[in-house]
PDB file of C-alpha atoms in Angstrom:
ATOM      1  CA  GLY A   1      -0.089  -0.485   0.573  1.00 38.00           C
ATOM      2  CA  LYS A   2       0.777   3.361  -0.246  1.00 42.00           C
ATOM      3  CA  ALA A   3       2.233   3.196   3.628  1.00 43.00           C
ATOM      4  CA  THR A   4       4.017   0.671   2.215  1.00 42.00           C
ATOM      5  CA  ALA A   5       5.430   2.317  -0.437  1.00 45.00           C
ATOM      6  CA  ALA A   6       6.656   5.687   1.544  1.00 45.00           C
ATOM      7  CA  MET A   7       8.564   3.491   3.684  1.00 45.00           C
ATOM      8  CA  ALA A   8       9.969   1.921   0.362  1.00 47.00           C
ATOM      9  CA  SER A   9      11.457   5.374  -0.208  1.00 48.00           C
ATOM     10  CA  ALA A  10      12.129   6.701   2.683  1.00 45.00           C
ATOM     11  CA  GLY A  11      15.889   6.641   3.017  1.00 43.00           C
ATOM     12  CA  ALA A  12      16.400   4.449   0.557  1.00 49.00           C
ATOM     13  CA  SER A  13      19.135   6.072  -0.927  1.00 50.00           C
ATOM     14  CA  ALA A  14      21.164   6.524   2.552  1.00 75.00           C
ATOM     15  CA  ALA A  15      22.372   3.498   4.358  1.00 88.00           C
ATOM     16  CA  SER A  16      21.696   3.566   8.566  1.00 92.00           C
ATOM     17  CA  PRO A  17      22.905   6.084  10.948  1.00 93.00           C
ATOM     18  CA  TYR A  18      24.098   4.010  13.106  1.00 94.00           C
ATOM     19  CA  ASP A  19      25.546   1.264  10.229  1.00 93.00           C
ATOM     20  CA  VAL A  20      27.744   4.140   9.191  1.00 94.00           C
ATOM     21  CA  ALA A  21      27.631   6.576  13.106  1.00 94.00           C
ATOM     22  CA  SER A  22      32.086   5.709  14.605  1.00 95.00           C
ATOM     23  CA  LEU A  23      32.190   4.200  18.302  1.00 93.00           C
ATOM     24  CA  PHE A  24      32.356   7.216  20.304  1.00 93.00           C
ATOM     25  CA  SER A  25      28.630   8.130  18.250  1.00 94.00           C
ATOM     26  CA  LYS A  26      27.077   5.141  18.936  1.00 93.00           C
ATOM     27  CA  THR A  27      28.150   5.435  22.531  1.00 92.00           C
ATOM     28  CA  ILE A  28      26.877   8.514  23.011  1.00 92.00           C
ATOM     29  CA  PHE A  29      23.593   7.966  20.906  1.00 93.00           C
ATOM     30  CA  ASP A  30      24.849  11.190  18.615  1.00 94.00           C
ATOM     31  CA  TYR A  31      24.212   9.671  15.291  1.00 94.00           C
ATOM     32  CA  ALA A  32      20.417   9.605  16.450  1.00 93.00           C
ATOM     33  CA  ARG A  33      20.532  14.216  17.118  1.00 95.00           C
ATOM     34  CA  PRO A  34      19.129  14.692  13.520  1.00 94.00           C
ATOM     35  CA  LEU A  35      15.963  13.249  13.473  1.00 94.00           C
ATOM     36  CA  LEU A  36      15.632  13.982  17.806  1.00 95.00           C
ATOM     37  CA  ARG A  37      16.004  17.289  16.343  1.00 96.00           C
ATOM     38  CA  VAL A  38      12.924  17.234  13.549  1.00 95.00           C
ATOM     39  CA  GLY A  39      10.519  15.479  16.675  1.00 95.00           C
ATOM     40  CA  ALA A  40      11.903  18.629  18.931  1.00 96.00           C
ATOM     41  CA  GLU A  41      10.742  21.502  16.127  1.00 96.00           C
ATOM     42  CA  ARG A  42       7.201  18.860  14.828  1.00 96.00           C
ATOM     43  CA  PRO A  43       6.105  15.601  15.112  1.00 96.00           C
ATOM     44  CA  ILE A  44       7.930  12.977  13.640  1.00 95.00           C
ATOM     45  CA  LEU A  45       6.646  11.772   9.849  1.00 95.00           C
ATOM     46  CA  LEU A  46       6.874   8.283   8.535  1.00 93.00           C
ATOM     47  CA  GLU A  47       8.876   9.834   5.382  1.00 93.00           C
ATOM     48  CA  ASP A  48      11.897  11.374   9.144  1.00 92.00           C
ATOM     49  CA  LEU A  49      12.593   7.843   9.179  1.00 92.00           C
ATOM     50  CA  ASP A  50      16.208   6.649   8.618  1.00 91.00           C
ATOM     51  CA  ARG A  51      16.818   2.888   7.264  1.00 92.00           C
ATOM     52  CA  VAL A  52      16.761   0.343   9.015  1.00 92.00           C
ATOM     53  CA  PRO A  53      20.020  -1.045  10.386  1.00 93.00           C
ATOM     54  CA  GLN A  54      21.749  -3.459   8.470  1.00 92.00           C
ATOM     55  CA  ASP A  55      21.805  -6.224  10.827  1.00 91.00           C
ATOM     56  CA  ASP A  56      17.718  -5.616  12.457  1.00 92.00           C
ATOM     57  CA  THR A  57      16.993  -6.223   9.050  1.00 93.00           C
ATOM     58  CA  THR A  58      13.867  -9.277   8.835  1.00 94.00           C
ATOM     59  CA  ASP A  59      15.981 -10.859   6.434  1.00 94.00           C
ATOM     60  CA  LYS A  60      19.217 -10.936   8.419  1.00 95.00           C
ATOM     61  CA  LEU A  61      17.286 -11.599  11.740  1.00 95.00           C
ATOM     62  CA  VAL A  62      14.765 -14.650  10.957  1.00 95.00           C
ATOM     63  CA  GLY A  63      17.474 -16.551   8.835  1.00 95.00           C
ATOM     64  CA  ARG A  64      20.232 -16.165  11.889  1.00 95.00           C
ATOM     65  CA  VAL A  65      17.014 -18.590  14.037  1.00 95.00           C
ATOM     66  CA  LEU A  66      16.254 -20.229  11.157  1.00 95.00           C
ATOM     67  CA  LYS A  67      19.693 -21.582  10.276  1.00 95.00           C
ATOM     68  CA  GLU A  68      20.546 -22.462  14.200  1.00 94.00           C
ATOM     69  CA  TRP A  69      16.990 -23.985  14.298  1.00 92.00           C
ATOM     70  CA  ARG A  70      18.209 -26.322  11.105  1.00 92.00           C
ATOM     71  CA  GLN A  71      20.964 -27.204  12.133  1.00 92.00           C
ATOM     72  CA  GLN A  72      19.915 -28.107  15.408  1.00 89.00           C
ATOM     73  CA  VAL A  73      16.640 -31.007  13.165  1.00 90.00           C
ATOM     74  CA  ALA A  74      19.772 -32.125  11.165  1.00 90.00           C
ATOM     75  CA  GLN A  75      21.267 -33.453  14.802  1.00 86.00           C
ATOM     76  CA  ALA A  76      17.543 -35.404  15.345  1.00 74.00           C
ATOM     77  CA  PRO A  77      18.234 -38.870  15.835  1.00 78.00           C
ATOM     78  CA  HIS A  78      21.083 -37.568  18.108  1.00 82.00           C
ATOM     79  CA  VAL A  79      19.327 -34.291  20.183  1.00 80.00           C
ATOM     80  CA  ARG A  80      16.281 -33.182  20.426  1.00 87.00           C
ATOM     81  CA  PRO A  81      16.221 -30.136  18.809  1.00 88.00           C
ATOM     82  CA  SER A  82      15.110 -27.439  20.595  1.00 91.00           C
ATOM     83  CA  LEU A  83      13.668 -23.515  19.810  1.00 90.00           C
ATOM     84  CA  LEU A  84      15.476 -21.903  22.379  1.00 93.00           C
ATOM     85  CA  SER A  85      18.256 -23.441  22.175  1.00 93.00           C
ATOM     86  CA  ALA A  86      18.240 -22.233  18.196  1.00 93.00           C
ATOM     87  CA  LEU A  87      17.618 -18.070  18.806  1.00 95.00           C
ATOM     88  CA  GLY A  88      20.440 -18.140  22.440  1.00 95.00           C
ATOM     89  CA  ARG A  89      22.976 -19.774  19.197  1.00 95.00           C
ATOM     90  CA  ALA A  90      21.675 -17.420  17.047  1.00 96.00           C
ATOM     91  CA  PHE A  91      22.021 -14.284  19.116  1.00 96.00           C
ATOM     92  CA  ALA A  92      25.169 -15.674  21.831  1.00 96.00           C
ATOM     93  CA  GLY A  93      27.126 -12.663  21.394  1.00 95.00           C
ATOM     94  CA  HIS A  94      24.252 -10.097  22.247  1.00 95.00           C
ATOM     95  CA  LEU A  95      23.165 -12.153  25.007  1.00 95.00           C
ATOM     96  CA  THR A  96      26.251 -12.376  25.822  1.00 97.00           C
ATOM     97  CA  VAL A  97      27.389  -8.651  26.003  1.00 96.00           C
ATOM     98  CA  ALA A  98      24.221  -7.550  27.641  1.00 95.00           C
ATOM     99  CA  GLY A  99      25.689 -10.392  30.485  1.00 96.00           C
ATOM    100  CA  VAL A 100      29.181  -8.537  30.325  1.00 97.00           C
ATOM    101  CA  LEU A 101      27.235  -4.605  30.598  1.00 97.00           C
ATOM    102  CA  SER A 102      25.108  -5.851  33.254  1.00 96.00           C
ATOM    103  CA  ALA A 103      28.196  -7.122  35.525  1.00 97.00           C
ATOM    104  CA  LEU A 104      30.300  -3.584  34.778  1.00 97.00           C
ATOM    105  CA  GLU A 105      27.575  -1.498  35.531  1.00 97.00           C
ATOM    106  CA  ASP A 106      26.990  -3.522  39.453  1.00 97.00           C
ATOM    107  CA  ALA A 107      30.949  -3.474  39.308  1.00 97.00           C
ATOM    108  CA  THR A 108      30.810   0.458  39.050  1.00 97.00           C
ATOM    109  CA  ILE A 109      28.135   0.640  41.702  1.00 96.00           C
ATOM    110  CA  LEU A 110      30.268  -1.068  44.116  1.00 96.00           C
ATOM    111  CA  ALA A 111      33.644   0.826  43.322  1.00 96.00           C
ATOM    112  CA  GLN A 112      31.014   3.956  44.316  1.00 95.00           C
ATOM    113  CA  VAL A 113      29.536   2.487  47.796  1.00 93.00           C
ATOM    114  CA  TYR A 114      33.554   1.315  48.677  1.00 95.00           C
ATOM    115  CA  LEU A 115      34.689   4.600  47.419  1.00 94.00           C
ATOM    116  CA  LEU A 116      31.848   6.836  49.326  1.00 93.00           C
ATOM    117  CA  GLN A 117      33.151   4.905  52.306  1.00 91.00           C
ATOM    118  CA  PRO A 118      37.126   6.552  52.800  1.00 92.00           C
ATOM    119  CA  TYR A 119      35.667   9.354  51.817  1.00 92.00           C
ATOM    120  CA  LEU A 120      33.064   9.760  55.135  1.00 92.00           C
ATOM    121  CA  LYS A 121      35.658   9.101  56.874  1.00 91.00           C
ATOM    122  CA  PHE A 122      38.130  11.351  55.300  1.00 91.00           C
ATOM    123  CA  LEU A 123      35.649  14.301  55.914  1.00 90.00           C
ATOM    124  CA  ALA A 124      34.502  12.988  59.332  1.00 90.00           C
ATOM    125  CA  ASP A 125      38.521  12.489  60.494  1.00 88.00           C
ATOM    126  CA  GLY A 126      39.726  15.755  58.016  1.00 84.00           C
ATOM    127  CA  GLY A 127      43.397  14.824  56.493  1.00 83.00           C
ATOM    128  CA  ALA A 128      45.397  15.796  53.462  1.00 88.00           C
ATOM    129  CA  VAL A 129      43.151  18.363  51.160  1.00 91.00           C
ATOM    130  CA  SER A 130      44.589  16.624  47.974  1.00 90.00           C
ATOM    131  CA  THR A 131      43.075  13.266  49.077  1.00 90.00           C
ATOM    132  CA  GLY A 132      39.971  13.851  49.683  1.00 90.00           C
ATOM    133  CA  TYR A 133      39.516  15.814  45.860  1.00 93.00           C
ATOM    134  CA  SER A 134      41.016  12.581  44.925  1.00 93.00           C
ATOM    135  CA  TYR A 135      38.027  10.808  46.631  1.00 93.00           C
ATOM    136  CA  ALA A 136      35.903  13.210  44.691  1.00 93.00           C
ATOM    137  CA  ALA A 137      37.143  12.870  41.826  1.00 96.00           C
ATOM    138  CA  ALA A 138      36.747   8.926  41.762  1.00 96.00           C
ATOM    139  CA  ILE A 139      33.395   8.632  43.059  1.00 96.00           C
ATOM    140  CA  THR A 140      32.480  11.320  39.810  1.00 96.00           C
ATOM    141  CA  VAL A 141      34.408   9.196  36.650  1.00 97.00           C
ATOM    142  CA  VAL A 142      33.268   5.966  38.599  1.00 97.00           C
ATOM    143  CA  SER A 143      29.240   7.376  38.312  1.00 96.00           C
ATOM    144  CA  ALA A 144      30.012   8.519  34.845  1.00 96.00           C
ATOM    145  CA  LEU A 145      31.206   5.883  33.757  1.00 96.00           C
ATOM    146  CA  GLN A 146      28.492   4.093  35.214  1.00 97.00           C
ATOM    147  CA  ALA A 147      25.594   6.221  33.276  1.00 96.00           C
ATOM    148  CA  ILE A 148      27.362   5.721  30.163  1.00 95.00           C
ATOM    149  CA  ILE A 149      27.557   1.099  30.680  1.00 96.00           C
ATOM    150  CA  HIS A 150      23.712   1.664  31.851  1.00 97.00           C
ATOM    151  CA  HIS A 151      22.396   3.590  28.690  1.00 96.00           C
ATOM    152  CA  GLN A 152      24.805   1.282  26.731  1.00 96.00           C
ATOM    153  CA  ASN A 153      23.166  -1.600  28.208  1.00 96.00           C
ATOM    154  CA  PHE A 154      19.239  -0.344  28.357  1.00 96.00           C
ATOM    155  CA  TYR A 155      20.008  -0.027  24.388  1.00 95.00           C
ATOM    156  CA  VAL A 156      21.645  -3.255  23.823  1.00 95.00           C
ATOM    157  CA  THR A 157      18.929  -5.871  26.070  1.00 95.00           C
ATOM    158  CA  MET A 158      16.515  -3.691  24.390  1.00 96.00           C
ATOM    159  CA  MET A 159      17.743  -4.381  20.761  1.00 95.00           C
ATOM    160  CA  THR A 160      18.272  -7.937  21.729  1.00 95.00           C
ATOM    161  CA  GLY A 161      14.580  -8.413  23.014  1.00 95.00           C
ATOM    162  CA  TRP A 162      13.101  -6.051  20.400  1.00 94.00           C
ATOM    163  CA  ARG A 163      15.728  -8.641  17.537  1.00 95.00           C
ATOM    164  CA  LEU A 164      14.004 -12.073  19.154  1.00 95.00           C
ATOM    165  CA  ARG A 165      10.544 -10.715  18.524  1.00 96.00           C
ATOM    166  CA  ILE A 166      10.675  -9.649  15.382  1.00 95.00           C
ATOM    167  CA  SER A 167      12.908 -12.473  14.641  1.00 95.00           C
ATOM    168  CA  MET A 168      10.195 -15.120  16.693  1.00 95.00           C
ATOM    169  CA  THR A 169       7.310 -12.793  13.644  1.00 95.00           C
ATOM    170  CA  GLY A 170       9.143 -13.860  10.888  1.00 94.00           C
ATOM    171  CA  VAL A 171      10.263 -17.322  11.848  1.00 93.00           C
ATOM    172  CA  LEU A 172       6.147 -18.830  13.114  1.00 93.00           C
ATOM    173  CA  HIS A 173       5.279 -16.645   9.522  1.00 93.00           C
ATOM    174  CA  ASP A 174       7.804 -18.549   7.415  1.00 88.00           C
ATOM    175  CA  LYS A 175       6.453 -21.631   9.620  1.00 87.00           C
ATOM    176  CA  LEU A 176       2.541 -20.693   8.560  1.00 91.00           C
ATOM    177  CA  LEU A 177       3.111 -20.354   4.922  1.00 84.00           C
TER     178      LEU A 177
END
C-alpha cells in the first residue's frame, strides 16, 4: 500500500545512520541527533525515519534463527531440537554483551559504595585536601562510567529483545505459510 511504498522510499539511497556511526557516536547516541532535532520541532513523520540498520533487517534476523534451527533439526536423531537453544545460538553475541554490560554496571555501582566509605571517613576525620579531591574525583569518574554503561546496557538489552521478537514473528510466519 501507500505506507509500504513510503517506507521503501524513505531513506532508500542512504545507509542507516547507525551503520555508519563511529564507536563514539554509538556510545553517546549522537547518530540519532538529526531525528531528535526534527522531533523537537514537529511530530516525526514516516518520511523522517532513516533506514533500518543492516543487522536489524527481518531477512537477516529470521535467517539467523532458521539457520540455527535447521542445524538442530539435522542433528535430530542424536539431539532433540530446541527452539530456545536455536535462539540462544543465533543471538549469543548480543546476549553475552548484555551480560558483560550488566556485570560492569554492577561493578561500578559497588565501586561507588567502596569509594564512598573512605571519602566519608576523610570528611569526618579530616586530612590532606588532595586526598579528599582524589576520592571525589574517583567517585565522579566511576559515576560517569556507570551512567554510560547503564545506557548502553539498556540499549543492548532492548535491541536484543526486539531482534528476538522480530525473528520469532518471522519464523512463525515462515512456518505457518
